[in-house]
PDB file of C-alpha atoms in Angstrom:
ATOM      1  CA  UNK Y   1      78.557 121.196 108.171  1.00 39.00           C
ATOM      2  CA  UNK Y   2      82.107 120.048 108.878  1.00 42.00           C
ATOM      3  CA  UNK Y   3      85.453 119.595 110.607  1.00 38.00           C
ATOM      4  CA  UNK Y   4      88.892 120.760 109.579  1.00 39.00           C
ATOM      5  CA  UNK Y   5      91.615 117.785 110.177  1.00 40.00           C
ATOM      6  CA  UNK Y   6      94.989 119.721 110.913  1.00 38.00           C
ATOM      7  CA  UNK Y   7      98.509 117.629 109.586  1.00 34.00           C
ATOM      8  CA  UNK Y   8     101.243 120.076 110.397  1.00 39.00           C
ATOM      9  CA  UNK Y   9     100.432 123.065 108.066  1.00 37.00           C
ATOM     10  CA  UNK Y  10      98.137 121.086 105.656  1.00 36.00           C
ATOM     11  CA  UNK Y  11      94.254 121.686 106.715  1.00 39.00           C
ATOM     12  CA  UNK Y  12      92.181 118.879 105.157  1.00 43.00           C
ATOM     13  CA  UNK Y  13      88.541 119.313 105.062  1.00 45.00           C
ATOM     14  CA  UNK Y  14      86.659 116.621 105.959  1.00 48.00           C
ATOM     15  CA  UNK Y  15      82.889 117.522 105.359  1.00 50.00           C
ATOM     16  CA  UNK Y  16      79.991 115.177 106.777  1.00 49.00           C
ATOM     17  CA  UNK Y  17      77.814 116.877 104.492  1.00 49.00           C
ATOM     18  CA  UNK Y  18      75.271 117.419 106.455  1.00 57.00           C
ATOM     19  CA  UNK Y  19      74.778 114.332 107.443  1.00 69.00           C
ATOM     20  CA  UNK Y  20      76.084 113.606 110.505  1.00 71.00           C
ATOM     21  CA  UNK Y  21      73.271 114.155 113.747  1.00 82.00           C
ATOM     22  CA  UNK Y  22      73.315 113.235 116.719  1.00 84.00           C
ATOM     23  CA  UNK Y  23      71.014 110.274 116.702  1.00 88.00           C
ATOM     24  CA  UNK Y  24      73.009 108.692 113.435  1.00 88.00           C
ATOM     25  CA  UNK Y  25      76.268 109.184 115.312  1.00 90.00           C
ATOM     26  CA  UNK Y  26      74.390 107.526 118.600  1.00 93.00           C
ATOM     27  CA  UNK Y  27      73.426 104.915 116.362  1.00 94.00           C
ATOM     28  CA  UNK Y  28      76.606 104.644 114.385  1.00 95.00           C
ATOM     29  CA  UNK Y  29      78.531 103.930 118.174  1.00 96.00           C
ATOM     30  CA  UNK Y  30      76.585 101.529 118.964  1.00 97.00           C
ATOM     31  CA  UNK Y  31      76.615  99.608 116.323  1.00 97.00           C
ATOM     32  CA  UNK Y  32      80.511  99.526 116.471  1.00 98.00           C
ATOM     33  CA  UNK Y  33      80.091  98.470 120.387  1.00 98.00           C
ATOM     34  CA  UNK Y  34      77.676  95.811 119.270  1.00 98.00           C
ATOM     35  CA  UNK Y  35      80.788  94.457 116.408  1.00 98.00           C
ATOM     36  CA  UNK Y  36      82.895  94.187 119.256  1.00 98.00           C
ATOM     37  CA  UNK Y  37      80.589  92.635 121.410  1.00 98.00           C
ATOM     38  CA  UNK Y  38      79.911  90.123 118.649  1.00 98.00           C
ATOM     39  CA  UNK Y  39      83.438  89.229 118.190  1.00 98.00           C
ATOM     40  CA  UNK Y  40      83.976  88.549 122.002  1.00 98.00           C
ATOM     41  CA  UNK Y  41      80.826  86.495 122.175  1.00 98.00           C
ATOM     42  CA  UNK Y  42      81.969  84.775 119.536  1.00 98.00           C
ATOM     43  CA  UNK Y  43      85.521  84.309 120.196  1.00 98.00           C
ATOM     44  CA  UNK Y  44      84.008  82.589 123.492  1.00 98.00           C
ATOM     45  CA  UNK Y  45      80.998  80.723 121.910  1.00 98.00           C
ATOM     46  CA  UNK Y  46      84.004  78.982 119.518  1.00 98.00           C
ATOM     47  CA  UNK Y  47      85.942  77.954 122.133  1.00 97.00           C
ATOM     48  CA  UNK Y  48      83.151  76.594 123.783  1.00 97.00           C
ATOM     49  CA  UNK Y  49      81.583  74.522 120.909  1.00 97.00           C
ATOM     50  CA  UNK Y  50      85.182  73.260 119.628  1.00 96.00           C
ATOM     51  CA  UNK Y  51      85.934  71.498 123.445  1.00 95.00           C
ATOM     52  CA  UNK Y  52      82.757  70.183 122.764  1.00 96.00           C
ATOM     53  CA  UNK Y  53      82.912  68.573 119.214  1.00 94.00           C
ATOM     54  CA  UNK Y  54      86.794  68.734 118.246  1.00 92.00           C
ATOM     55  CA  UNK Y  55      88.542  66.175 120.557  1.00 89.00           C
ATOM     56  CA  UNK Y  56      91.569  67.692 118.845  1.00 91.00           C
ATOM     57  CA  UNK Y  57      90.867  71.096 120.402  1.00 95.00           C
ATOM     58  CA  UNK Y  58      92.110  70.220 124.242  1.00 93.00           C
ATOM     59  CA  UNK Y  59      95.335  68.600 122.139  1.00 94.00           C
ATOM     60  CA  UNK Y  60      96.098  72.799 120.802  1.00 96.00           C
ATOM     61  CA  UNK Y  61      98.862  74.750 122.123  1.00 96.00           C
ATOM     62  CA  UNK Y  62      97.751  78.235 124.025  1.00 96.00           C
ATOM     63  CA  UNK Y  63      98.990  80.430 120.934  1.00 96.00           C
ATOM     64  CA  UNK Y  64      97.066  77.803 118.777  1.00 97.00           C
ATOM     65  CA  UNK Y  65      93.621  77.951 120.618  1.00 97.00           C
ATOM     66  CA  UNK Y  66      93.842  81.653 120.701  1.00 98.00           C
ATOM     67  CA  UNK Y  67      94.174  81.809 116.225  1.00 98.00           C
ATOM     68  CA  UNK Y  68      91.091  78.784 116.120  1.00 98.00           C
ATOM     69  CA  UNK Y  69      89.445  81.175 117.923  1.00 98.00           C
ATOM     70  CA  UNK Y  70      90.139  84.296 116.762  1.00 98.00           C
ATOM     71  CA  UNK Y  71      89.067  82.842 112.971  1.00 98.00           C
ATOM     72  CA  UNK Y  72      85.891  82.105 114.636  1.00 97.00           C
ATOM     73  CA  UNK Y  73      84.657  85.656 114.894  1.00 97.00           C
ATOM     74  CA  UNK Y  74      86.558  86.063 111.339  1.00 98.00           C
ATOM     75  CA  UNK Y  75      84.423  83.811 110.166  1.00 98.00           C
ATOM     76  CA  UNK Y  76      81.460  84.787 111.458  1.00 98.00           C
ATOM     77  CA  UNK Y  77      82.107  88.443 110.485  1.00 98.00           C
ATOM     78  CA  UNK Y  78      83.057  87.270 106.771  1.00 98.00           C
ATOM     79  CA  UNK Y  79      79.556  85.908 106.460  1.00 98.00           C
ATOM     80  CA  UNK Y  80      77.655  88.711 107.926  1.00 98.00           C
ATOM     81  CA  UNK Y  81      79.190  91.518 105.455  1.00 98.00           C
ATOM     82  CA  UNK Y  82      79.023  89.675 102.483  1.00 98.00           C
ATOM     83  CA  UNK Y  83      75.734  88.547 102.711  1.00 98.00           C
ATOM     84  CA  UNK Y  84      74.193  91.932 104.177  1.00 98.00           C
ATOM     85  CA  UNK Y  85      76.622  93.463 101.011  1.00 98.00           C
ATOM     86  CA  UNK Y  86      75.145  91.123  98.634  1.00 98.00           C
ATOM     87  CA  UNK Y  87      71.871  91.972  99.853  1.00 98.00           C
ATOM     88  CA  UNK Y  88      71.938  96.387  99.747  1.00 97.00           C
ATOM     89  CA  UNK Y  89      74.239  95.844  96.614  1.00 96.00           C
ATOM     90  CA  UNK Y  90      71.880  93.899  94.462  1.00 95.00           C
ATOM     91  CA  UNK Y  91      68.600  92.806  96.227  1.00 95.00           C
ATOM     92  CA  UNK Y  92      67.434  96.045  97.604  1.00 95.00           C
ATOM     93  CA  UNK Y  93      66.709  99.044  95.486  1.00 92.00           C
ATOM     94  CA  UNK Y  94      69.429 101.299  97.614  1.00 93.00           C
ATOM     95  CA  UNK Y  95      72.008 101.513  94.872  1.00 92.00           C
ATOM     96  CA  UNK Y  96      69.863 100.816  91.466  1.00 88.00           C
ATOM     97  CA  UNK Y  97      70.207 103.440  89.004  1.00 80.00           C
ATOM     98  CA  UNK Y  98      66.491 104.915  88.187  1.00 77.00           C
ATOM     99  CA  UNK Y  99      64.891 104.252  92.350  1.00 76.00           C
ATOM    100  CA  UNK Y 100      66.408 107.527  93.404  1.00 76.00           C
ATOM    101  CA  UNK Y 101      66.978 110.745  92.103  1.00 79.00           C
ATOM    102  CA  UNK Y 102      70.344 111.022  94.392  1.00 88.00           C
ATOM    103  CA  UNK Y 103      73.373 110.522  92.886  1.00 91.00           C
ATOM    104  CA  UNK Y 104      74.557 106.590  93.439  1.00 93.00           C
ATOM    105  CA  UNK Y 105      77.738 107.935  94.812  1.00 94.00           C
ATOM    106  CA  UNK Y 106      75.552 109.483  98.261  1.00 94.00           C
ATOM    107  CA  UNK Y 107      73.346 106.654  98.455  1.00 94.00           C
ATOM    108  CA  UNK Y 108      73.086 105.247 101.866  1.00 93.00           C
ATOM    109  CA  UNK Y 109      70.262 103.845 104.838  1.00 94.00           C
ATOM    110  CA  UNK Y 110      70.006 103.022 108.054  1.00 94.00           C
ATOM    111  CA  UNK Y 111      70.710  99.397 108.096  1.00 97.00           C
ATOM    112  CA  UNK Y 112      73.714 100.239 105.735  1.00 96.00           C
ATOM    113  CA  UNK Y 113      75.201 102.661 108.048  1.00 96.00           C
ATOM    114  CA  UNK Y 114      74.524  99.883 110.375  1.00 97.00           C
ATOM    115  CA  UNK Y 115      76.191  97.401 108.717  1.00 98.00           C
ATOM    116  CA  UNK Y 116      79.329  99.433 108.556  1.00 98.00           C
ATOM    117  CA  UNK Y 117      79.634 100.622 111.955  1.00 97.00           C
ATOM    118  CA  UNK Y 118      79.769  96.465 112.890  1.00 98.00           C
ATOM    119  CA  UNK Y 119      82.399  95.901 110.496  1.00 98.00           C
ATOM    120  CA  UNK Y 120      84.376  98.928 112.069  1.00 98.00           C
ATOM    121  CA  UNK Y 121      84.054  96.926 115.394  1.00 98.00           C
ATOM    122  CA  UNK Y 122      85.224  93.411 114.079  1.00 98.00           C
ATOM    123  CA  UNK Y 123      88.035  95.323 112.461  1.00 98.00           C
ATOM    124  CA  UNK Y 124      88.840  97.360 115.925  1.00 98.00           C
ATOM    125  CA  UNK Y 125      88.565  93.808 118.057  1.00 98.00           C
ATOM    126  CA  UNK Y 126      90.664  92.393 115.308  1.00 98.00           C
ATOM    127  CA  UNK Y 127      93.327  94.379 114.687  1.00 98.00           C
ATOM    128  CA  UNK Y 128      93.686  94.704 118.810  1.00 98.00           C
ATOM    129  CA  UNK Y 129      94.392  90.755 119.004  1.00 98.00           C
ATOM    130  CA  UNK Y 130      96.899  90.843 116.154  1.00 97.00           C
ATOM    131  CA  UNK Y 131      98.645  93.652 117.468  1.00 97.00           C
ATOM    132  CA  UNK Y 132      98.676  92.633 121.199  1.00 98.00           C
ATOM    133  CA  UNK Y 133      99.699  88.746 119.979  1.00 97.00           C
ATOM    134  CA  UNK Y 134     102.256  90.304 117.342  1.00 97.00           C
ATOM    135  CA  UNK Y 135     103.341  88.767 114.619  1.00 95.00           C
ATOM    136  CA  UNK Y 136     101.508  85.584 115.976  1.00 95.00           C
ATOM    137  CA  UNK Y 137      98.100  86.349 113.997  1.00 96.00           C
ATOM    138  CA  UNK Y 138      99.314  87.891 110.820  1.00 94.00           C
ATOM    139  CA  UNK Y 139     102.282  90.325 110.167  1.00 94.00           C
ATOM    140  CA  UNK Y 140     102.553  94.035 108.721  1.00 95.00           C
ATOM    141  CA  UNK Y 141     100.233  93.340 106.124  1.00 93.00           C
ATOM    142  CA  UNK Y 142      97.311  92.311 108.286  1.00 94.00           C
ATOM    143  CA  UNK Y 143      97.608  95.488 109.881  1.00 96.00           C
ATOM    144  CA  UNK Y 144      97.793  97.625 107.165  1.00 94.00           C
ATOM    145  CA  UNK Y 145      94.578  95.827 105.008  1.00 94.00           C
ATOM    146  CA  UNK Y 146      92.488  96.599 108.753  1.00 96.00           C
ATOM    147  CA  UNK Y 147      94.150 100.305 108.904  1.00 96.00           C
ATOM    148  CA  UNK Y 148      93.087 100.976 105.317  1.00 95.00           C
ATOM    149  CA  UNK Y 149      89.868  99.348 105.746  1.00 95.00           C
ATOM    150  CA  UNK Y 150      88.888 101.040 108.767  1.00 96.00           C
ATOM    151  CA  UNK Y 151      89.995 104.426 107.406  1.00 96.00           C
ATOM    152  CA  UNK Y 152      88.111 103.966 104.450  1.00 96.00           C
ATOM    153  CA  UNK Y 153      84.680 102.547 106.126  1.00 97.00           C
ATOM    154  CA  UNK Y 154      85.009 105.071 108.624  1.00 96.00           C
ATOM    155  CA  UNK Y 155      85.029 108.186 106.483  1.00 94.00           C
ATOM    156  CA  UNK Y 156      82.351 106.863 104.452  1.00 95.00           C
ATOM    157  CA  UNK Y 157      80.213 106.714 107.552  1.00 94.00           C
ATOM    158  CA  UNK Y 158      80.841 110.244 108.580  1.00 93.00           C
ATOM    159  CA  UNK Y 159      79.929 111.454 105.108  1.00 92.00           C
ATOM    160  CA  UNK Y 160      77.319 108.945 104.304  1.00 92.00           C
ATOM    161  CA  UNK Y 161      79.342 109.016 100.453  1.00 95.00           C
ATOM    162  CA  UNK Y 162      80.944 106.013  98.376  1.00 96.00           C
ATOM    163  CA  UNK Y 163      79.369 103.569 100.379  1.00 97.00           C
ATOM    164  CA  UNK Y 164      78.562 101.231  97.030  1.00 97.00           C
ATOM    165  CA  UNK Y 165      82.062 101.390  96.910  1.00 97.00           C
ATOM    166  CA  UNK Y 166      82.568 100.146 100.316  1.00 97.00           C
ATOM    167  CA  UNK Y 167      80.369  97.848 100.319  1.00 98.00           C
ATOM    168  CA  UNK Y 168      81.651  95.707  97.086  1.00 97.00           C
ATOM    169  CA  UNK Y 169      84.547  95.890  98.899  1.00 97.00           C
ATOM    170  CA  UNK Y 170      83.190  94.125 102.080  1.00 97.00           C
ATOM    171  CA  UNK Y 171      81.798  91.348 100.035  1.00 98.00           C
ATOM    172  CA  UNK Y 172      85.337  90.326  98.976  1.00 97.00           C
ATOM    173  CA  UNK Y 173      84.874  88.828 103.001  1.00 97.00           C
ATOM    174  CA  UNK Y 174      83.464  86.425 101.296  1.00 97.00           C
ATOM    175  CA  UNK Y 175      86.967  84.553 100.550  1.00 98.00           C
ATOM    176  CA  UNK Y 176      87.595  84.543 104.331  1.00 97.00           C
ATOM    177  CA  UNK Y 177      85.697  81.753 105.724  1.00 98.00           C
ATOM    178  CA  UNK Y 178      87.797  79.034 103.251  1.00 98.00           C
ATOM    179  CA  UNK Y 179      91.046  80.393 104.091  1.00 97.00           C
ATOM    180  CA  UNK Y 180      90.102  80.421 107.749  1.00 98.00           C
ATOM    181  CA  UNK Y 181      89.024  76.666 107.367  1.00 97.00           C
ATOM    182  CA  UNK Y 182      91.991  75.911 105.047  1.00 96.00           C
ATOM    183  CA  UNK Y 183      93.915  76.895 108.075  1.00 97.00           C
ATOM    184  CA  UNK Y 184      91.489  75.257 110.663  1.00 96.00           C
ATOM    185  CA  UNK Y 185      91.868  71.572 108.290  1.00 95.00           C
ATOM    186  CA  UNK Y 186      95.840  72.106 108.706  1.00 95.00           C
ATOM    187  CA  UNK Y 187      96.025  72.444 112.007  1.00 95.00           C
ATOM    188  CA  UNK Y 188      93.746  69.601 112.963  1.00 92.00           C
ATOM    189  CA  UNK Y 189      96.177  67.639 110.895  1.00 91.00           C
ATOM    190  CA  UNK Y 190      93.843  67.208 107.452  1.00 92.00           C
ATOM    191  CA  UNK Y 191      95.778  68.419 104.799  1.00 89.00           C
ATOM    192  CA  UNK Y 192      95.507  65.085 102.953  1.00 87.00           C
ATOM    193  CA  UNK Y 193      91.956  65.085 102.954  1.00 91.00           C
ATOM    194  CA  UNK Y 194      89.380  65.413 100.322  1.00 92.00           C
ATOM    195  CA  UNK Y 195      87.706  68.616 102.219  1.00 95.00           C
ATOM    196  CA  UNK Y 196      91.050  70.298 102.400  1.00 94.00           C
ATOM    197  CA  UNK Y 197      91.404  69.765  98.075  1.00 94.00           C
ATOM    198  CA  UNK Y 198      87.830  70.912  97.465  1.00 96.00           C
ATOM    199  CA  UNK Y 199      88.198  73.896 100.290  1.00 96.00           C
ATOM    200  CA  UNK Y 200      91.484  74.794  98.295  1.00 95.00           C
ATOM    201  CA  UNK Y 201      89.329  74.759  94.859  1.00 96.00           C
ATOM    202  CA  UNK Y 202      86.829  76.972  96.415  1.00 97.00           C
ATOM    203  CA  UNK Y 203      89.326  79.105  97.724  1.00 97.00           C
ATOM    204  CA  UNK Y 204      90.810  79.772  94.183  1.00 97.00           C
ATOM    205  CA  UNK Y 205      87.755  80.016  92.564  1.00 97.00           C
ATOM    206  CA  UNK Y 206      86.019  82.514  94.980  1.00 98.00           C
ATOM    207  CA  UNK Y 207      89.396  84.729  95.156  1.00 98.00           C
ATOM    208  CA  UNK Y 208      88.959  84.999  91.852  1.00 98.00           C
ATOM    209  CA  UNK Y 209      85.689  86.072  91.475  1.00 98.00           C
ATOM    210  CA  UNK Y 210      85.190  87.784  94.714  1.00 97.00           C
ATOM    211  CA  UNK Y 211      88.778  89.637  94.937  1.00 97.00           C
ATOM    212  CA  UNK Y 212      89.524  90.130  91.713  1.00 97.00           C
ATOM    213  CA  UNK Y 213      87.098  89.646  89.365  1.00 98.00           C
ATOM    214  CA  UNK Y 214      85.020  92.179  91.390  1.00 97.00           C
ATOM    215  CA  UNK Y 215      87.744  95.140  91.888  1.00 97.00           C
ATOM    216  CA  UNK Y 216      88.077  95.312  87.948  1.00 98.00           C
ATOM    217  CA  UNK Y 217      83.973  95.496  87.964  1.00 97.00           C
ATOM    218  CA  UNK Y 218      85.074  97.777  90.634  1.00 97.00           C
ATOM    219  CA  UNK Y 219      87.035 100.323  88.947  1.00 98.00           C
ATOM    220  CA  UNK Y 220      85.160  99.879  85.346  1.00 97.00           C
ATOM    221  CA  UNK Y 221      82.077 101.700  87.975  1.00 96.00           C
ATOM    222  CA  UNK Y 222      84.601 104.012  89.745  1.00 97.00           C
ATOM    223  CA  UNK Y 223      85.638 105.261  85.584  1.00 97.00           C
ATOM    224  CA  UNK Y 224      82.058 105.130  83.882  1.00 96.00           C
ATOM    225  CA  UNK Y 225      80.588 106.839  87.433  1.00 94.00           C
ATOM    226  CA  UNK Y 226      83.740 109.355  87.837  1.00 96.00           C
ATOM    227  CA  UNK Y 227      81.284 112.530  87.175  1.00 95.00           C
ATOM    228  CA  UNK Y 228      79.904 111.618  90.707  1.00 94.00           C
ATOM    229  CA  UNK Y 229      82.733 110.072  92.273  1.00 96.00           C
ATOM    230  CA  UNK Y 230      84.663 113.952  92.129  1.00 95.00           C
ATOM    231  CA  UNK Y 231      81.491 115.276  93.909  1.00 93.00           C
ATOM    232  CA  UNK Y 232      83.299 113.431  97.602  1.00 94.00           C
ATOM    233  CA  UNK Y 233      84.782 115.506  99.754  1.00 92.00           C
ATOM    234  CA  UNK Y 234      88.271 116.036  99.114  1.00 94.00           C
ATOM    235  CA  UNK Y 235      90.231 113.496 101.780  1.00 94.00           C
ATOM    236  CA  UNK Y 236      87.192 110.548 100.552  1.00 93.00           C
ATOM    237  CA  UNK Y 237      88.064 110.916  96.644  1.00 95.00           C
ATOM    238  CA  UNK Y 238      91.687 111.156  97.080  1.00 96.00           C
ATOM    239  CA  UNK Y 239      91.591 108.272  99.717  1.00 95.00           C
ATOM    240  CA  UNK Y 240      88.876 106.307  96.253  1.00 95.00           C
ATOM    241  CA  UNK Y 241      91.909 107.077  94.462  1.00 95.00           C
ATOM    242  CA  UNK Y 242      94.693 105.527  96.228  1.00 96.00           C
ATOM    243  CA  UNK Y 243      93.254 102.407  98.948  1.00 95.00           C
ATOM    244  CA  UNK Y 244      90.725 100.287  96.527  1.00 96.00           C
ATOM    245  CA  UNK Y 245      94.503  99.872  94.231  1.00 96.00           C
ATOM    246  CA  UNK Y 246      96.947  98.999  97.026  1.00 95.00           C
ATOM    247  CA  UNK Y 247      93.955  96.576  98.216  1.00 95.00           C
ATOM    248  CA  UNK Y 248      93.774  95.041  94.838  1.00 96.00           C
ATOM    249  CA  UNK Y 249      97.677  94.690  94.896  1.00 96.00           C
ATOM    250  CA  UNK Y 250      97.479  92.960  98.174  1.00 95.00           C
ATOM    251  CA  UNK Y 251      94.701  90.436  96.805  1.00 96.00           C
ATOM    252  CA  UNK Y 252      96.850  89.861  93.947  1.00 97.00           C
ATOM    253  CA  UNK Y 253     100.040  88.884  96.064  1.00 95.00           C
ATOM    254  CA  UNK Y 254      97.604  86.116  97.719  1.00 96.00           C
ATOM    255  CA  UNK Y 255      95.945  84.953  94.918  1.00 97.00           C
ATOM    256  CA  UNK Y 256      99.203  84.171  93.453  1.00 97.00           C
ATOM    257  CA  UNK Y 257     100.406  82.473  96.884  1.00 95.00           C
ATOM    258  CA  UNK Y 258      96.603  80.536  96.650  1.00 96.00           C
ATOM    259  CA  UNK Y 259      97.277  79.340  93.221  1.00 96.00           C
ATOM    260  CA  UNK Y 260     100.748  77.625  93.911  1.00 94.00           C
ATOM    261  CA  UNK Y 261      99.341  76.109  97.152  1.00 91.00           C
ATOM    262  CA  UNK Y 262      96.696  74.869  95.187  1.00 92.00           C
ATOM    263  CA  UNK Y 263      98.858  73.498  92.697  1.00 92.00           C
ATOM    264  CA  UNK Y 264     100.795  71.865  95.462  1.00 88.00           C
ATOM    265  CA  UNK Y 265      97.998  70.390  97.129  1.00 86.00           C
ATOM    266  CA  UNK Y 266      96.230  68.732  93.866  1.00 87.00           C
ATOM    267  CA  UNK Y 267      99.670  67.730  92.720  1.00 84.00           C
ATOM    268  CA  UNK Y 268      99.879  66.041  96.062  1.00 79.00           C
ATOM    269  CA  UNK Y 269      96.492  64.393  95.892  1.00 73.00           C
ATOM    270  CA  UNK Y 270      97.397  62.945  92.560  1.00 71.00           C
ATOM    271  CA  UNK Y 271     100.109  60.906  93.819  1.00 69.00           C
ATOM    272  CA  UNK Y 272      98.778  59.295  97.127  1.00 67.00           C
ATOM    273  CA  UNK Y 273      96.207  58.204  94.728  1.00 59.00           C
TER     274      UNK Y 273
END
C-alpha cells in the first residue's frame, strides 16, 4: 500500500508499507490530540502552581509569564520522551537484536507509535506558540529543529520504519529540562546561586552525553546497520541521510554556546567567593 507525494514534476513515493489501518491511524490521531491536550493542561497547571509557590511569578511581565509557562509543558514533554525512549530503547525487548526475526530497522509497537504521535502534538502546540509570539520564544532555528523533527517523527509513524532511530533521537529531550530551568533560575533573578552553577554543570555534562555523545553512537548504528537502513522507503532514507546531521550541527552550535556560559558562570562563582 501507498501514496504518491507530487512536488512539481518530481513524484515521491511515500509507502506505509502496509502498515497503516484504520484503527492505527485512529489511534495515531488521538494520541497527537491527547499531546496537545497535555501541553494546554499543562501550560495552565504551571501557571497555576507558580502564583501559588513563586511570589516572584505575579512580579513577571505578560511576555515573561507566557515563556515560564510555555517551558512548563517543555519540560514536562522532555521528561516523558526520554524516559518512555529510555525505556523501548533499552529496557524492553522491542529493539534487541536476537527477540525478533524483523529487521531492527521496522521494529515498532503500540505504545511506541503512541509515544510518537504525543511528541508530534507537543511539537504542533509548540511550534504554534513560537510562531504566533515570534521571535519572542526562540528564532529561525527553533522552528526549523520542530519542522525537521516533526517531519521526521511523522513519516516514521506512517511507515512504522526507523523508529530506533527516532527514538534515540527523542531522548536527547533529556537536555531540555536544565536549560529550561537555567532559564527559569535567570529570570527569577538566581544566576549567582549555587543551583544555577550545578544546573549549568549538568547542563554541560548531559549535552554531552545525551546530544552528542549519543548521535556519534547514532551514526556508528546508522553505518554498521546500513544493509537495513536502504530497505526505507525512498523519501525516509534520504530524509536518515540528511536531518539526524543538520540536527547534530545544531547541537553542536549550543554545546559550544553551553560551554562558554559555563565557563562564564564558574569563572564568576570563583570570584564572589
Amino acid at each position: 500500500m501507498g501514496f504518491a507525494l507530487s512536488f512539481g514534476s518530481l513524484p515521491v513515493l511515500v509507502s506505509s508499507y502496509d502498515f497503516a489501518t484504520p484503527n492505527k491511524e485512529i489511534q495515531w490521531l488521538g494520541s497527537v490530540f491527547t499531546g496537545i491536550i497535555f501541553c494546554v493542561v499543562v501550560y495552565r497547571l504551571t501557571a497555576i502552581l507558580s502564583s501559588l509557590l513563586f511570589k516572584g511569578y505575579g512580579k513577571l511581565s505578560s511576555a515573561e509569564k507566557i515563556e515560564w509557562n510555555n517551558r512548563g509543558f517543555s519540560t514536562f514533554h522532555a521528561l516523558f520522551a526520554s524516559f518512555t525512549s529510555f525505556y523501548l530503547l533499552v529496557l524492553s525487548d522491542i529493539f534487541n537484536k536476537d527477540s525478533h526475526e524483523e529487521l531492527v530497522i521496522n521494529r515498532s509497537s503500540t505504545f511506541s507509535n503512541s509515544v510518537l504521535g504525543i511528541s508530534i502534538g507537543y511539537f504542533l502546540a509548540d511550534l504554534a506558540m513560537i510562531l504566533w509570539h515570534f521571535p519572542a520564544l526562540g528564532g529561525l532555528e527553533y522552528v526549523l529543529h520542530h519542522g525537521l523533527s516533526m517531519f521526521s517523527i511523522i513519516q516514521s509513524l506512517l511507515c512504522g520504519q526507523g523508529q530506533i532511530y527516532i527514538l534515540m533521537v527523542l531522548f536527547s529531550e533529556s537536555t531540555t529540562p536544565f536549560v529550561n530551568l537555567r532559564w527559569h533560575l535567570d529570570i527569577a533573578d538566581l544566576k549567582s546561586s549555587k543551583l544555577y552553577v550545578w544546573n549549568g554543570i549538568a547542563l554541560f555534562f548531559g549535552w554531552l552525553i545525551a546530544r552528542i555523545f549519543l548521535f556519534m553512537f547514532f551514526f556508528i548504528h546508522m553505518w554498521t546497520h546500513f544493509d537495513e537502513v536502504k530497505e526505507i522507503y525512498p523519501l525516509g532514507f534520504y530524509s536518515l541521510l540528511v536531518v539526524p546531521p543538520v540536527l547534530a550541527m545544531m547541537n553542536l552550535f549550543w554545546f559550544w554556546k553551553i560551554a562558554k556560559g559555563l565557563v562564564k558562570t564558574i569563572s564568576k562563582a570563583k570570584h564572589s567567593i
